Amino acid sequence: MAEFKPANSAYEWFDQRLGIDKFLKVMMTEYWIPKNINFLWAMGVLLSVMFTILVVSGIFLLMYYKPDVNMAFDSVNYTIMQEVGYGWLFRHIHAVGASIVFLVIYIHMFTGIYYGSYKKGREIIWISGMLLFVLFSAEGFSGYMLPWGQMSYWAAYVITEIFGGIPLIGGDLVVWIRGNFYVSDSTLTRFFMLHVLLVPLAIIGAIVLHFYALRFPHVNNEAGEFFDFDKEAQKYLAGDKKSSKVVPFWPVFLSKDFFVLGFFLLFFFYLVFFHYDFAMDPVNFDKADGLKTPAHIYPEWYFLWSYEVLRGFFFEIAGISGKALGLMAFAVAQGVFFVLPWLDRSPMVKPANQRPYFKYWFWLLVVDMIVLTVYGKLPPTGANAWVGFASSMTFLLLFVTLPFITRAEAKKVGGK
Amino acid sequence: MMNESRRGFVGKAFGAVAAVGGVASLLAMKMTWDPLPSAMSAGFTKVDLSGLEANKLEIAVWRGKPIFILKYTEDMKPVDGRTVKVGDHYYSVMIGLCTHLGCIPAYNTGEKDFTCACHGGSFTLAGVNSFGPPPRPLDLPPFKIDGTTLVLGEEGPEYKAMMAKA
């Protein structure tokens, strides 16, 4: 056993046992963040706060929600919305929060792409971030099923049906996932479990990995500049705060973040109180009916781009059916962002606008994903179907051509 | 050396036991998500065909899906591989979900065909796609004819004959 001296204060007593001083230094006051950053670097803290808000509002919903096909709809729309004190508030926070968390994820993700923050030793940060995106998608999908309205039911039906496209085992896999031949009580209850326990646990694990992966390569900066963090930290600690390129996470960096967070939360609660309806599809206020399909099925806005890639291929090419092509394109779209650090062959770490070829690629990707999102909501008929096809093809081609574009760029800038 | 090999043996033995236990628990976990026996036994639906009216669509429910059963009148022509004869009458038996995006088409007694309200697809009375986005005819559910009773969920000789022609 280690030796302990008598403590002079309660703080010291805890410090001896838990190493509070050292812990706070490592995690907060001597965790160094570059100075040369902008408000886009606050998205990580925004997401941590949003996740906390979702967990807390979820806990309150969990106390009255009933994961049973006969009770689920009323437990949400009657009990929580009308009987529980402020139940409506927790539901609206949860629903709007789920939507806004994806908005911030997309901003966070495209900030990373724009500034090249996935390169040169930062691959695990990028991959764990994409893993979080997939887990949040699973969380959003499983949560959407719970109110058991018509959209809940048919989204669950269509999305589980996607697995039927996998060769050989597809049909059995769909039955296994649903626990029945159709979306039923067993489906609802198991997705409830995923939504409130397994997926959140996985998310917490992935967040820890995401933060940890950031410790060694450190946070990127607005110029994509590489520098020695230890040297800059020494400068800061020696009192030369002005010429040091870093600031401590707490209190300096976080105080800037809290400022951004303040604006963000005003916007968020404005939506919660005055515009919650955008996250509340009217179709979902009809109770689930497996024998009556709504005229038009569409996912929430944050899934529209990948939904449109799935629908984009509506005719046969080279003997492969449109459905199979759509599924393959969908699978590629889900996975392709993971390998972005290896598709980008240029060693240049700079904001996209300072990269001669990459800037076109970046803005084309942004525009294409907006087009996919807009057309994902429209019925896939007539000209819409062709726009969907063209934008889906563009999406795939962008990733196919990225290695060539960036290799040409590396040549042009002379490997810098 | 002696110690090393002992440790190695213990390690391998532990690994083997853990692997067997791991595979067994994965199998057990997989089976908890299999359809329950009650869901499996509800996977069969019986419909008595004797009371049906011709040119009037009967919708039965099998495994949560609507099943169209249409008894033909004298002037409705049977289609090889899509129509089944039970007693003296012909019937269409098919899954009533549009093969485009899974909506439920409606039957028009006048025109004697199906139209899907979602994206305008049409099907003939035998369920063959005749217009619009549906890529293929309506799917056929596995069925067996038992006298005048239709058993959905079991593959009878009539069903197998139809599948062979389709």
XYZ file of C-alpha atoms in Angstrom:
582
model
C 0.000 0.000 0.000
C 1.108 3.540 -0.768
C 1.863 5.961 2.071
C -0.666 8.677 2.895
C 0.016 11.827 4.922
C -2.792 13.281 7.060
C -4.858 15.696 4.949
C -5.188 19.376 5.891
C -8.472 19.964 4.090
C -11.365 18.061 2.571
C -10.052 18.949 -0.892
C -6.649 17.509 -0.070
C -8.251 14.380 1.349
C -10.011 13.755 -1.982
C -6.964 14.819 -3.984
C -4.806 12.231 -2.211
C -7.301 9.516 -3.061
C -8.461 10.551 -6.544
C -5.634 12.717 -7.908
C -8.061 15.543 -8.680
C -5.303 18.098 -9.365
C -3.570 15.928 -11.912
C -6.856 14.836 -13.491
C -8.077 18.406 -13.985
C -4.743 19.372 -15.506
C -4.744 16.510 -17.987
C -8.396 16.889 -18.916
C -8.944 20.625 -18.641
C -6.370 23.255 -17.705
C -3.410 21.715 -19.549
C -5.264 20.179 -22.466
C -4.150 22.408 -25.314
C -6.339 23.674 -28.144
C -5.062 25.775 -31.079
C -5.860 29.463 -30.939
C -6.429 29.888 -34.656
C -9.973 28.477 -34.860
C -13.490 29.808 -35.446
C -17.039 29.116 -34.278
C -17.147 25.896 -36.332
C -14.801 24.362 -33.744
C -17.599 24.604 -31.160
C -19.693 21.859 -32.801
C -18.148 19.076 -30.698
C -19.227 20.739 -27.462
C -22.639 21.519 -28.992
C -23.051 17.837 -29.826
C -22.034 16.751 -26.313
C -24.643 19.113 -24.881
C -27.299 17.946 -27.366
C -26.615 14.316 -26.506
C -27.034 15.144 -22.813
C -30.303 16.975 -23.526
C -31.558 13.964 -25.482
C -30.631 11.566 -22.685
C -32.315 13.702 -20.020
C -35.508 14.334 -22.011
C -35.479 10.628 -22.933
C -35.406 9.627 -19.254
C -38.568 11.624 -18.631
C -40.330 10.115 -21.652
C -39.234 6.640 -20.598
C -41.265 6.858 -17.389
C -44.585 6.903 -19.271
C -43.833 5.311 -22.630
C -45.179 1.761 -23.191
C -43.390 -0.385 -25.804
C -46.454 -2.430 -26.783
C -48.346 -2.172 -30.079
C -51.662 -1.687 -28.302
C -50.465 0.964 -25.870
C -47.540 2.761 -27.509
C -49.511 5.257 -29.595
C -51.758 6.375 -26.724
C -48.939 6.418 -24.181
C -47.225 9.029 -26.358
C -50.112 10.988 -27.817
C -52.441 10.895 -24.861
C -50.521 10.162 -21.654
C -47.301 12.053 -22.344
C -48.775 14.827 -24.473
C -51.898 15.573 -22.431
C -51.678 14.120 -18.953
C -48.062 14.227 -17.759
C -47.071 17.685 -16.471
C -44.807 19.218 -19.120
C -44.772 15.863 -20.926
C -45.309 17.754 -24.183
C -42.174 19.770 -23.479
C -40.001 16.702 -23.043
C -41.426 15.160 -26.182
C -40.844 18.292 -28.219
C -37.315 18.674 -26.832
C -36.612 15.046 -27.721
C -38.072 15.242 -31.238
C -36.593 18.628 -32.144
C -33.305 17.602 -30.490
C -33.081 14.472 -32.630
C -33.489 16.578 -35.743
C -31.090 19.326 -34.685
C -28.429 16.891 -33.536
C -28.181 15.763 -37.165
C -27.927 19.359 -38.363
C -24.955 19.881 -36.049
C -23.446 16.509 -37.007
C -23.549 17.508 -40.677
C -21.947 20.895 -39.913
C -19.293 19.140 -37.797
C -18.642 16.591 -40.538
C -18.412 19.097 -43.370
C -16.176 21.343 -41.266
C -13.846 18.350 -40.976
C -13.965 17.757 -44.729
C -13.500 21.439 -45.557
C -10.431 21.885 -43.357
C -8.928 18.472 -44.168
C -9.180 17.447 -40.520
C -9.301 13.736 -41.389
C -5.721 13.563 -42.657
C -2.235 12.741 -41.431
C -2.638 10.935 -38.141
C -6.252 12.007 -37.642
C -7.831 8.975 -39.356
C -9.159 7.395 -36.152
C -10.857 10.660 -35.181
C -12.589 10.659 -38.552
C -13.563 6.969 -38.430
C -14.878 7.158 -34.870
C -16.835 10.255 -35.913
C -18.389 8.410 -38.843
C -19.147 5.522 -36.494
C -20.992 8.021 -34.298
C -22.924 9.197 -37.345
C -24.023 5.609 -38.081
C -24.927 5.014 -34.414
C -26.921 8.261 -34.243
C -28.706 7.161 -37.436
C -29.591 3.835 -35.780
C -30.744 5.772 -32.718
C -32.870 8.100 -34.848
C -34.421 5.240 -36.799
C -35.223 3.102 -33.742
C -36.622 6.109 -31.884
C -38.844 7.097 -34.785
C -40.595 3.726 -34.523
C -41.646 4.193 -30.903
C -44.677 6.550 -31.221
C -46.184 3.790 -33.426
C -47.870 6.112 -35.893
C -48.283 5.453 -39.593
C -44.875 6.918 -40.509
C -43.252 4.982 -37.645
C -44.722 1.763 -38.954
C -44.000 2.233 -42.633
C -40.503 3.611 -42.084
C -39.804 0.500 -40.005
C -41.349 -1.642 -42.733
C -39.402 -0.092 -45.624
C -36.053 0.102 -43.822
C -36.140 -3.469 -42.472
C -37.222 -4.570 -45.951
C -33.915 -3.164 -47.284
C -32.066 -6.071 -45.657
C -34.135 -8.393 -47.859
C -31.974 -7.255 -50.765
C -28.917 -9.067 -49.371
C -28.338 -12.185 -51.516
C -29.223 -15.650 -50.122
C -29.957 -14.764 -46.476
C -31.984 -11.583 -47.130
C -35.492 -13.009 -46.643
C -34.628 -14.862 -43.421
C -32.678 -11.880 -42.128
C -35.717 -9.592 -42.444
C -37.874 -12.066 -40.465
C -35.124 -12.361 -37.852
C -34.767 -8.605 -37.442
C -38.544 -8.145 -37.139
C -39.053 -11.230 -34.992
C -42.130 -11.932 -37.095
C -43.149 -12.037 -40.720
C -44.154 -8.399 -40.549
C -43.418 -5.359 -38.379
C -45.139 -6.348 -35.152
C -45.048 -6.190 -31.361
C -41.745 -8.064 -31.142
C -40.232 -5.568 -33.601
C -41.412 -2.597 -31.551
C -40.160 -3.977 -28.239
C -36.716 -4.939 -29.511
C -36.198 -1.586 -31.214
C -37.291 0.045 -27.963
C -34.485 -1.865 -26.210
C -31.999 -0.777 -28.883
C -33.140 2.828 -28.616
C -32.976 3.191 -24.849
C -30.085 0.903 -23.975
C -27.798 -0.775 -26.470
C -27.343 2.014 -29.016
C -26.903 4.766 -26.374
C -24.258 2.595 -24.662
C -22.471 2.161 -27.974
C -22.728 5.911 -28.585
C -21.143 6.689 -25.212
C -18.329 4.238 -26.007
C -17.776 5.795 -29.420
C -17.755 9.312 -27.927
C -15.023 8.249 -25.493
C -13.008 6.812 -28.392
C -13.627 9.951 -30.465
C -12.349 12.250 -27.689
C -9.436 9.979 -26.862
C -8.365 9.755 -30.512
C -8.109 13.553 -30.466
C -5.518 13.630 -27.658
C -2.489 12.643 -29.756
C -2.929 14.338 -33.151
C -4.633 17.274 -31.399
C -7.255 19.649 -32.743
C -6.757 20.986 -36.283
C -6.745 24.738 -36.939
C -8.081 27.169 -39.524
C -4.859 27.207 -41.554
C -4.123 23.480 -41.349
C -0.800 24.411 -39.722
C 1.377 21.763 -38.041
C 3.254 22.757 -34.893
C 4.788 21.359 -31.722
C 2.078 21.415 -29.054
C 4.517 20.818 -26.181
C 6.648 23.792 -27.189
C 3.624 26.087 -27.554
C 2.229 24.875 -24.229
C 5.553 25.677 -22.518
C 5.364 29.172 -23.951
C 1.817 29.609 -22.626
C 2.717 28.296 -19.181
C 5.792 30.574 -19.076
C 3.427 33.517 -19.443
C 3.953 34.243 -23.143
C 0.264 33.804 -23.907
C 0.306 36.212 -26.804
C 2.772 34.458 -29.074
C 1.763 30.929 -28.010
C -0.350 29.172 -30.600
C -2.419 27.308 -28.011
C -4.915 27.966 -25.242
C -6.041 25.625 -22.462
C -9.316 23.756 -22.952
C -10.586 25.191 -19.678
C -11.253 28.030 -19.084
C -10.195 29.671 -22.366
C -11.482 27.411 -25.123
C -14.682 26.387 -23.338
C -15.643 29.978 -22.568
C -15.630 30.653 -26.332
C -17.616 27.480 -26.858
C -20.173 28.457 -24.248
C -20.679 31.705 -26.091
C -21.508 29.813 -29.300
C -23.545 27.347 -27.237
C -25.577 30.241 -25.818
C -26.655 31.341 -29.299
C -27.264 27.777 -30.357
C -29.499 26.994 -27.381
C -31.556 30.141 -27.999
C -32.129 28.888 -31.544
C -32.845 25.361 -30.287
C -35.405 26.376 -27.684
C -36.984 28.808 -30.138
C -37.636 25.759 -32.330
C -38.808 23.664 -29.373
C -41.378 26.233 -28.271
C -42.476 27.851 -31.525
C -41.591 25.569 -34.426
C -41.620 22.027 -33.058
C -44.045 21.049 -35.837
C -41.230 20.532 -38.365
C -40.148 17.499 -36.322
C -43.721 16.208 -35.930
C -44.966 14.686 -39.160
C -48.778 14.935 -39.291
C -48.999 11.443 -40.870
C -47.482 10.039 -37.685
C -50.501 11.200 -35.690
C -52.496 8.380 -37.298
C -52.029 5.117 -35.466
C -49.946 2.437 -37.219
C -51.975 0.298 -39.609
C -50.198 -2.534 -41.395
C -52.959 -2.794 -43.982
C -53.026 0.837 -45.045
C -49.956 2.439 -46.609
C -49.734 6.240 -46.489
C -49.838 7.681 -50.023
C -46.284 8.934 -49.821
C -43.557 7.594 -47.540
C -40.451 9.646 -46.810
C -37.912 9.703 -43.969
C -36.975 12.655 -41.772
C -34.883 15.303 -43.570
C -31.522 14.002 -42.352
C -31.971 10.636 -44.060
C -33.328 12.050 -47.329
C -30.012 12.148 -49.222
C -29.269 8.462 -48.660
C -32.931 7.569 -49.265
C -32.699 9.342 -52.624
C -29.538 7.384 -53.494
C -31.534 4.225 -52.724
C -34.403 5.331 -54.977
C -32.241 6.963 -57.654
C -31.706 3.788 -59.676
C -35.168 2.987 -60.915
C -34.331 1.039 -64.081
C -32.251 -1.963 -65.058
C -28.616 -1.451 -66.119
C -26.601 -4.326 -67.639
C -29.057 -6.964 -66.439
C -28.965 -5.798 -62.808
C -32.368 -4.680 -61.520
C -32.930 -1.107 -60.415
C -33.739 -2.330 -56.891
C -30.408 -4.165 -56.579
C -28.493 -1.205 -58.000
C -30.215 1.147 -55.577
C -29.309 -1.131 -52.668
C -25.682 -1.309 -53.752
C -25.493 2.463 -54.185
C -27.130 2.881 -50.750
C -24.581 0.525 -49.151
C -21.726 2.435 -50.811
C -23.187 5.768 -49.664
C -23.293 4.530 -46.051
C -19.692 3.354 -46.094
C -17.820 5.637 -48.444
C -17.277 8.508 -45.992
C -15.360 6.133 -43.702
C -12.570 5.749 -46.263
C -12.352 9.439 -47.106
C -8.845 9.756 -45.531
C -7.589 7.218 -48.072
C -9.544 8.494 -51.057
C -7.957 11.915 -50.622
C -4.480 11.299 -52.073
C -3.224 14.845 -51.649
C -0.971 15.420 -48.613
C -2.124 19.034 -48.488
C -3.891 19.999 -45.249
C -5.496 23.347 -45.984
C -8.999 24.803 -46.022
C -10.724 23.567 -49.192
C -10.767 27.022 -50.764
C -6.948 27.123 -50.773
C -6.706 23.743 -52.513
C -6.709 24.174 -56.315
C -8.876 21.140 -57.255
C -10.370 19.928 -53.997
C -12.424 23.109 -53.594
C -14.527 22.228 -56.657
C -14.993 18.706 -55.382
C -16.059 19.922 -51.942
C -18.668 22.426 -53.102
C -19.985 20.024 -55.738
C -20.487 17.425 -52.980
C -22.348 19.952 -50.822
C -24.614 20.998 -53.710
C -25.225 17.382 -54.755
C -26.214 16.366 -51.217
C -28.626 19.305 -51.016
C -30.182 18.273 -54.359
C -30.471 14.679 -53.114
C -32.098 15.919 -49.901
C -34.644 18.098 -51.739
C -35.596 15.407 -54.261
C -35.662 12.699 -51.585
C -38.830 14.296 -50.261
C -40.590 14.614 -53.645
C -42.537 11.726 -55.199
C -40.207 9.787 -57.534
C -42.206 10.320 -60.702
C -41.459 11.864 -64.099
C -38.565 14.329 -64.203
C -37.999 13.949 -60.429
C -36.881 10.364 -60.979
C -34.266 11.498 -63.511
C -32.950 14.251 -61.252
C -32.698 11.589 -58.550
C -30.787 9.301 -60.877
C -28.403 12.048 -62.034
C -27.668 13.281 -58.511
C -27.172 9.720 -57.207
C -24.736 9.016 -60.041
C -22.974 12.311 -59.329
C -22.628 11.340 -55.673
C -20.982 8.015 -56.548
C -18.792 9.523 -59.280
C -17.543 12.218 -56.901
C -16.069 9.542 -54.663
C -14.749 7.465 -57.570
C -12.915 10.455 -59.015
C -11.635 11.876 -55.704
C -8.336 9.889 -55.717
C -7.562 11.115 -59.261
C -8.497 14.712 -58.526
C -6.406 14.837 -55.359
C -3.452 13.047 -56.974
C -3.468 15.646 -59.743
C -3.648 18.326 -57.070
C -0.653 16.860 -55.213
C 1.328 17.006 -58.465
C 0.319 20.583 -59.116
C 1.307 21.860 -55.677
C 4.502 19.775 -55.686
C 3.615 17.413 -52.837
C 3.115 20.201 -50.305
C 10.944 -23.470 -20.229
C 8.722 -25.728 -18.160
C 6.839 -22.711 -16.822
C 6.498 -21.166 -20.267
C 4.895 -24.232 -21.816
C 2.596 -24.697 -18.854
C 1.434 -21.115 -19.153
C 1.039 -21.587 -22.885
C -1.071 -24.695 -22.348
C -3.279 -22.974 -19.777
C -3.689 -20.045 -22.148
C -4.697 -22.250 -25.050
C -7.074 -24.279 -22.898
C -8.694 -21.109 -21.617
C -8.952 -19.763 -25.165
C -10.635 -22.945 -26.384
C -13.199 -22.956 -23.557
C -13.895 -19.248 -24.083
C -14.351 -19.756 -27.835
C -16.854 -22.586 -27.357
C -18.713 -20.537 -24.741
C -18.642 -17.464 -26.946
C -20.059 -19.255 -29.986
C -22.721 -20.955 -27.847
C -23.842 -17.660 -26.309
C -23.932 -15.961 -29.715
C -26.207 -18.743 -30.927
C -28.431 -18.333 -27.876
C -28.557 -14.576 -28.442
C -29.402 -15.082 -32.115
C -32.261 -17.386 -31.158
C -33.828 -14.840 -28.802
C -34.564 -12.734 -31.883
C -36.095 -15.610 -33.883
C -39.881 -15.413 -34.367
C -41.628 -16.909 -31.351
C -43.571 -20.188 -31.730
C -46.808 -18.204 -31.474
C -45.702 -15.972 -34.351
C -44.711 -19.038 -36.371
C -48.070 -20.790 -35.848
C -49.905 -17.572 -36.708
C -48.058 -17.827 -40.012
C -50.904 -19.946 -41.474
C -54.270 -18.531 -42.462
C -57.312 -20.530 -43.616
C -59.956 -19.051 -45.912
C -63.173 -20.804 -46.911
C -63.675 -20.139 -50.631
C -67.199 -21.582 -50.920
C -68.991 -18.434 -49.753
C -67.190 -15.945 -52.009
C -68.971 -13.802 -54.560
C -67.562 -13.465 -58.077
C -65.987 -10.129 -59.138
C -65.887 -8.988 -55.511
C -62.458 -8.719 -53.937
C -61.949 -10.615 -50.701
C -58.987 -9.469 -48.595
C -57.575 -11.951 -46.102
C -54.692 -11.201 -43.753
C -51.705 -13.529 -43.732
C -48.501 -12.715 -41.841
C -49.631 -9.113 -41.549
C -50.019 -8.789 -45.302
C -53.242 -8.297 -47.239
C -54.026 -11.276 -49.505
C -56.256 -10.594 -52.493
C -58.680 -13.400 -53.328
C -60.756 -12.734 -56.422
C -63.357 -15.200 -57.684
C -63.759 -15.003 -61.469
C -67.063 -14.520 -63.295
C -67.786 -16.468 -66.504
C -66.358 -13.749 -68.759
C -63.102 -13.264 -66.808
C -60.315 -15.183 -68.523
C -57.943 -17.344 -66.447
C -54.218 -16.690 -66.935
C -51.850 -19.613 -67.038
C -49.525 -19.595 -64.050
C -51.517 -16.920 -62.197
C -54.999 -18.340 -61.809
C -55.960 -21.316 -59.688
C -59.004 -23.526 -60.259
C -60.848 -24.716 -57.197
C -63.910 -26.816 -57.941
C -65.631 -25.205 -60.940
C -64.338 -21.703 -60.381
C -61.195 -19.774 -61.129
C -59.509 -17.553 -58.532
C -56.690 -15.058 -58.303
C -54.759 -15.465 -55.054
C -51.997 -12.893 -54.567
C -50.269 -10.631 -52.080
C -52.048 -7.291 -52.247
C -48.988 -5.099 -52.057
C -47.889 -3.089 -55.062
C -44.516 -4.386 -56.244
C -43.357 -0.796 -56.662
C -43.280 0.523 -53.100
C -45.673 -1.699 -51.186
C -48.930 0.264 -51.248
C -52.222 -1.616 -51.391
C -53.909 -1.332 -54.819
C -57.684 -0.985 -55.056
C -59.936 -3.231 -57.189
C -62.222 -1.616 -59.779
C -65.248 -3.867 -60.272
C -66.194 -2.027 -63.494
C -62.867 -2.140 -65.333
C -61.974 -5.415 -63.594
C -58.439 -4.325 -62.783
C -56.362 -2.935 -59.897
C -54.944 0.558 -59.562
C -52.475 1.753 -56.973
C -53.207 5.234 -55.651
C -49.609 5.912 -54.630
C -47.849 6.157 -57.975
C -50.518 5.167 -60.475
C -49.511 1.572 -61.186
C -52.115 -0.803 -62.682
C -52.509 -4.553 -62.579
C -54.860 -6.862 -64.493
C -57.303 -8.994 -62.554
C -54.677 -11.753 -62.538
C -52.219 -9.312 -60.955
C -50.023 -8.738 -64.018
C -48.556 -5.222 -64.068
C -50.072 -3.363 -67.008
C -49.108 0.279 -66.473
C -46.857 2.554 -64.404
C -43.840 1.956 -62.182
C -44.483 -1.576 -60.783
C -41.565 -3.743 -61.988
C -43.318 -7.133 -61.827
C -46.719 -8.777 -61.269
C -48.169 -9.021 -57.763
C -46.369 -11.703 -55.739
C -48.086 -14.999 -55.031
C -48.304 -16.253 -51.459
C -47.505 -19.925 -50.834
C -50.859 -21.708 -50.528
C -52.474 -25.134 -50.477
C -56.000 -26.085 -51.550
C -57.769 -28.341 -49.078
C -61.244 -29.066 -50.517
C -62.771 -25.605 -50.733
C -60.419 -24.207 -48.087
C -57.413 -22.115 -48.985
C -54.476 -22.575 -46.587
C -52.021 -19.696 -46.817
C -48.429 -20.318 -45.721
C -48.115 -23.891 -46.948
C -46.868 -24.895 -50.407
C -49.406 -27.170 -52.145
C -49.117 -28.813 -55.590
C -51.217 -26.063 -57.249
C -48.871 -23.403 -55.937
C -45.785 -25.316 -57.064
C -47.286 -25.779 -60.544
C -47.956 -22.034 -60.771
C -44.451 -21.150 -59.613
C -42.974 -23.512 -62.217
C -44.819 -21.651 -64.984
C -44.108 -18.160 -63.695
